[in-house]
PDB file of C-alpha atoms in Angstrom:
ATOM      1  CA  MET K 262      94.962 148.681  89.804  1.00  0.00           C
ATOM      2  CA  THR K 263      97.128 145.596  90.364  1.00  0.00           C
ATOM      3  CA  ASN K 264      97.595 142.847  87.876  1.00  0.00           C
ATOM      4  CA  THR K 265      95.743 139.832  89.401  1.00  0.00           C
ATOM      5  CA  SER K 266      95.790 137.618  86.339  1.00  0.00           C
ATOM      6  CA  GLY K 267      99.262 136.223  87.199  1.00  0.00           C
ATOM      7  CA  PHE K 268      98.187 135.627  90.780  1.00  0.00           C
ATOM      8  CA  ASP K 269      95.018 133.817  89.688  1.00  0.00           C
ATOM      9  CA  GLU K 270      96.949 131.664  87.222  1.00  0.00           C
ATOM     10  CA  THR K 271      99.374 130.627  89.980  1.00  0.00           C
ATOM     11  CA  LEU K 272      96.542 129.719  92.328  1.00  0.00           C
ATOM     12  CA  ASN K 273      94.730 127.788  89.603  1.00  0.00           C
ATOM     13  CA  ALA K 274      97.893 125.825  88.780  1.00  0.00           C
ATOM     14  CA  ALA K 275      98.477 125.038  92.465  1.00  0.00           C
ATOM     15  CA  GLN K 276      94.872 123.925  92.913  1.00  0.00           C
ATOM     16  CA  LYS K 277      95.131 121.627  89.890  1.00  0.00           C
ATOM     17  CA  LEU K 278      98.303 120.050  91.307  1.00  0.00           C
ATOM     18  CA  LEU K 279      96.621 119.552  94.673  1.00  0.00           C
ATOM     19  CA  ALA K 280      93.483 118.119  93.043  1.00  0.00           C
ATOM     20  CA  ASP K 281      95.574 115.537  91.189  1.00  0.00           C
ATOM     21  CA  ARG K 282      97.380 114.582  94.401  1.00  0.00           C
ATOM     22  CA  LEU K 283      94.127 114.412  96.366  1.00  0.00           C
ATOM     23  CA  ALA K 284      92.589 112.129  93.732  1.00  0.00           C
ATOM     24  CA  VAL K 285      95.422 109.641  94.299  1.00  0.00           C
ATOM     25  CA  ILE K 286      94.855 109.777  98.073  1.00  0.00           C
ATOM     26  CA  GLU K 287      91.105 109.197  97.606  1.00  0.00           C
ATOM     27  CA  THR K 288      91.800 106.152  95.428  1.00  0.00           C
ATOM     28  CA  HIS K 289      94.315 104.804  97.927  1.00  0.00           C
ATOM     29  CA  LYS K 290      91.896 105.274 100.820  1.00  0.00           C
ATOM     30  CA  ARG K 291      89.127 103.409  98.948  1.00  0.00           C
ATOM     31  CA  ASN K 292      91.558 100.569  98.232  1.00  0.00           C
ATOM     32  CA  THR K 293      92.713 100.255 101.848  1.00  0.00           C
ATOM     33  CA  LEU K 294      89.112 100.229 103.079  1.00  0.00           C
ATOM     34  CA  ALA K 295      88.219  97.519 100.555  1.00  0.00           C
ATOM     35  CA  GLU K 296      91.291  95.511 101.612  1.00  0.00           C
ATOM     36  CA  ASP K 297      90.301  95.748 105.282  1.00  0.00           C
ATOM     37  CA  GLU K 298      86.769  94.600 104.455  1.00  0.00           C
ATOM     38  CA  ALA K 299      88.105  91.677 102.408  1.00  0.00           C
ATOM     39  CA  ARG K 300      90.500  90.674 105.205  1.00  0.00           C
ATOM     40  CA  THR K 301      87.660  90.748 107.740  1.00  0.00           C
ATOM     41  CA  ALA K 302      85.468  88.680 105.415  1.00  0.00           C
ATOM     42  CA  LEU K 303      88.307  86.157 104.927  1.00  0.00           C
ATOM     43  CA  VAL K 304      88.796  85.726 108.675  1.00  0.00           C
ATOM     44  CA  GLU K 305      85.058  85.175 109.095  1.00  0.00           C
ATOM     45  CA  ARG K 306      84.954  82.655 106.241  1.00  0.00           C
ATOM     46  CA  GLU K 307      87.974  80.762 107.632  1.00  0.00           C
ATOM     47  CA  ARG K 308      86.246  80.513 111.013  1.00  0.00           C
ATOM     48  CA  GLU K 309      83.040  79.228 109.389  1.00  0.00           C
ATOM     49  CA  THR K 310      85.018  76.695 107.327  1.00  0.00           C
ATOM     50  CA  ALA K 311      86.788  75.431 110.438  1.00  0.00           C
ATOM     51  CA  GLN K 312      83.451  75.048 112.215  1.00  0.00           C
ATOM     52  CA  SER K 313      81.902  73.124 109.331  1.00  0.00           C
ATOM     53  CA  TRP K 314      85.006  70.869 109.151  1.00  0.00           C
ATOM     54  CA  ALA K 315      84.665  70.149 112.880  1.00  0.00           C
ATOM     55  CA  ALA K 316      80.939  69.456 112.400  1.00  0.00           C
ATOM     56  CA  ALA K 317      81.744  66.977 109.611  1.00  0.00           C
ATOM     57  CA  LEU K 318      84.235  65.186 111.869  1.00  0.00           C
ATOM     58  CA  ALA K 319      81.685  65.139 114.694  1.00  0.00           C
ATOM     59  CA  ALA K 320      79.125  63.657 112.280  1.00  0.00           C
ATOM     60  CA  GLY K 321      81.402  60.689 111.680  1.00  0.00           C
ATOM     61  CA  TRP K 322      83.550  61.699 108.732  1.00  0.00           C
ATOM     62  CA  SER K 323      87.262  61.124 109.156  1.00  0.00           C
ATOM     63  CA  ALA K 324      89.880  63.647 108.088  1.00  0.00           C
ATOM     64  CA  ALA K 325      91.203  61.096 105.582  1.00  0.00           C
ATOM     65  CA  GLU K 326      87.727  60.671 104.068  1.00  0.00           C
ATOM     66  CA  MET K 327      87.298  64.424 103.837  1.00  0.00           C
ATOM     67  CA  ARG K 328      90.612  64.741 102.006  1.00  0.00           C
ATOM     68  CA  GLN K 329      89.729  61.794  99.774  1.00  0.00           C
ATOM     69  CA  ILE K 330      86.579  63.522  98.521  1.00  0.00           C
ATOM     70  CA  GLY K 331      88.520  66.696  97.764  1.00  0.00           C
ATOM     71  CA  PHE K 332      88.439  68.873 100.862  1.00  0.00           C
ATOM     72  CA  LYS K 333      91.513  70.454 102.358  1.00  0.00           C
ATOM     73  CA  GLU K 334      91.890  70.563 106.110  1.00  0.00           C
ATOM     74  CA  PRO K 335      91.327  74.170 107.175  1.00  0.00           C
ATOM     75  CA  ALA K 336      94.368  76.198 108.166  1.00  0.00           C
ATOM     76  CA  VAL K 337      92.427  77.704 111.070  1.00  0.00           C
ATOM     77  CA  ARG K 338      91.135  75.496 113.881  1.00  0.00           C
ATOM     78  CA  ALA K 339      87.567  75.780 115.090  1.00  0.00           C
ATOM     79  CA  PRO K 340      87.196  77.545 118.414  1.00  0.00           C
ATOM     80  CA  GLY K 341      86.616  75.274 121.347  1.00  0.00           C
ATOM     81  CA  ARG K 342      87.974  74.335 124.694  1.00  0.00           C
ATOM     82  CA  PRO K 343      91.523  75.605 125.097  1.00  0.00           C
ATOM     83  CA  ARG K 344      94.297  73.073 125.319  1.00  0.00           C
ATOM     84  CA  LYS K 345      95.839  72.270 128.659  1.00  0.00           C
ATOM     85  CA  ALA K 346      98.572  74.779 129.333  1.00  0.00           C
ATOM     86  CA  GLY K 347     102.067  73.439 129.906  1.00  0.00           C
ATOM     87  CA  SER K 348     103.539  73.750 133.346  1.00  0.00           C
ATOM     88  CA  THR K 349     105.426  76.971 133.898  1.00  0.00           C
ATOM     89  CA  ARG K 350     106.770  75.890 137.289  1.00  0.00           C
ATOM     90  CA  THR K 351     110.005  74.018 137.674  1.00  0.00           C
ATOM     91  CA  SER K 352     109.982  70.813 139.638  1.00  0.00           C
ATOM     92  CA  SER K 353     110.914  71.287 143.266  1.00  0.00           C
ATOM     93  CA  SER K 354     113.859  68.867 143.077  1.00  0.00           C
ATOM     94  CA  ARG K 355     115.220  70.693 140.043  1.00  0.00           C
ATOM     95  CA  GLN K 356     114.728  74.014 141.774  1.00  0.00           C
ATOM     96  CA  ARG K 357     116.581  72.753 144.878  1.00  0.00           C
ATOM     97  CA  ARG K 358     119.485  71.532 142.740  1.00  0.00           C
ATOM     98  CA  GLU K 359     119.699  74.945 141.089  1.00  0.00           C
ATOM     99  CA  GLU K 360     119.653  76.619 144.496  1.00  0.00           C
ATOM    100  CA  GLY K 361     122.209  74.138 145.877  1.00  0.00           C
ATOM    101  CA  THR K 362     120.057  72.909 148.789  1.00  0.00           C
ATOM    102  CA  THR K 363     118.548  69.564 149.821  1.00  0.00           C
ATOM    103  CA  THR K 364     114.978  68.865 150.916  1.00  0.00           C
ATOM    104  CA  ALA K 365     115.870  69.926 154.481  1.00  0.00           C
ATOM    105  CA  GLY K 366     117.278  73.240 153.242  1.00  0.00           C
ATOM    106  CA  VAL K 367     120.855  72.119 153.962  1.00  0.00           C
ATOM    107  CA  PRO K 368     123.453  73.002 151.340  1.00  0.00           C
ATOM    108  CA  SER K 369     124.070  70.022 149.102  1.00  0.00           C
ATOM    109  CA  GLN K 370     127.516  68.434 149.112  1.00  0.00           C
ATOM    110  CA  THR K 371     128.793  68.295 145.617  1.00  0.00           C
ATOM    111  CA  SER K 372     132.260  67.036 144.903  1.00  0.00           C
ATOM    112  CA  THR K 373     134.575  69.682 143.603  1.00  0.00           C
ATOM    113  CA  SER K 374     138.068  69.416 142.331  1.00  0.00           C
ATOM    114  CA  ALA K 375     139.331  71.410 145.334  1.00  0.00           C
ATOM    115  CA  GLY K 376     137.643  68.996 147.757  1.00  0.00           C
ATOM    116  CA  SER K 377     139.149  65.943 146.100  1.00  0.00           C
ATOM    117  CA  GLU K 378     142.628  67.491 146.147  1.00  0.00           C
ATOM    118  CA  SER K 379     142.461  68.074 149.926  1.00  0.00           C
ATOM    119  CA  ALA K 380     141.293  64.484 150.444  1.00  0.00           C
ATOM    120  CA  GLU K 381     144.245  63.199 148.433  1.00  0.00           C
ATOM    121  CA  ARG K 382     146.726  65.323 150.482  1.00  0.00           C
ATOM    122  CA  SER K 383     145.387  64.013 153.787  1.00  0.00           C
ATOM    123  CA  GLN K 384     145.923  60.419 152.633  1.00  0.00           C
ATOM    124  CA  VAL K 385     149.588  61.043 151.771  1.00  0.00           C
TER     125      VAL K 385
END
């Protein structure tokens, strides 16, 4: 018969070490889930606060009056119509200058130092 008491003791010690490590993981998982829930609740509350701030302004309260009675302007803006997007196109005259052409598509005549030197030589 083989001596299994040493084997069993080793397994029991390993299982205890794993149980301690798993307990830490379980605690960490509970904490991360609670943090995610709190973050979601905060985002929802910020949105509701922004909406109630906008409703107060729409009801005739000014931002200065709201601050005067102790409210802080919300960090998050209430959802609504998006702002007008800025133009992403360059103006056509600017684009033509960058391309070096005029409105007729003819290359623009810009004075260069080489061109002015040849003009000076022809006058001499």
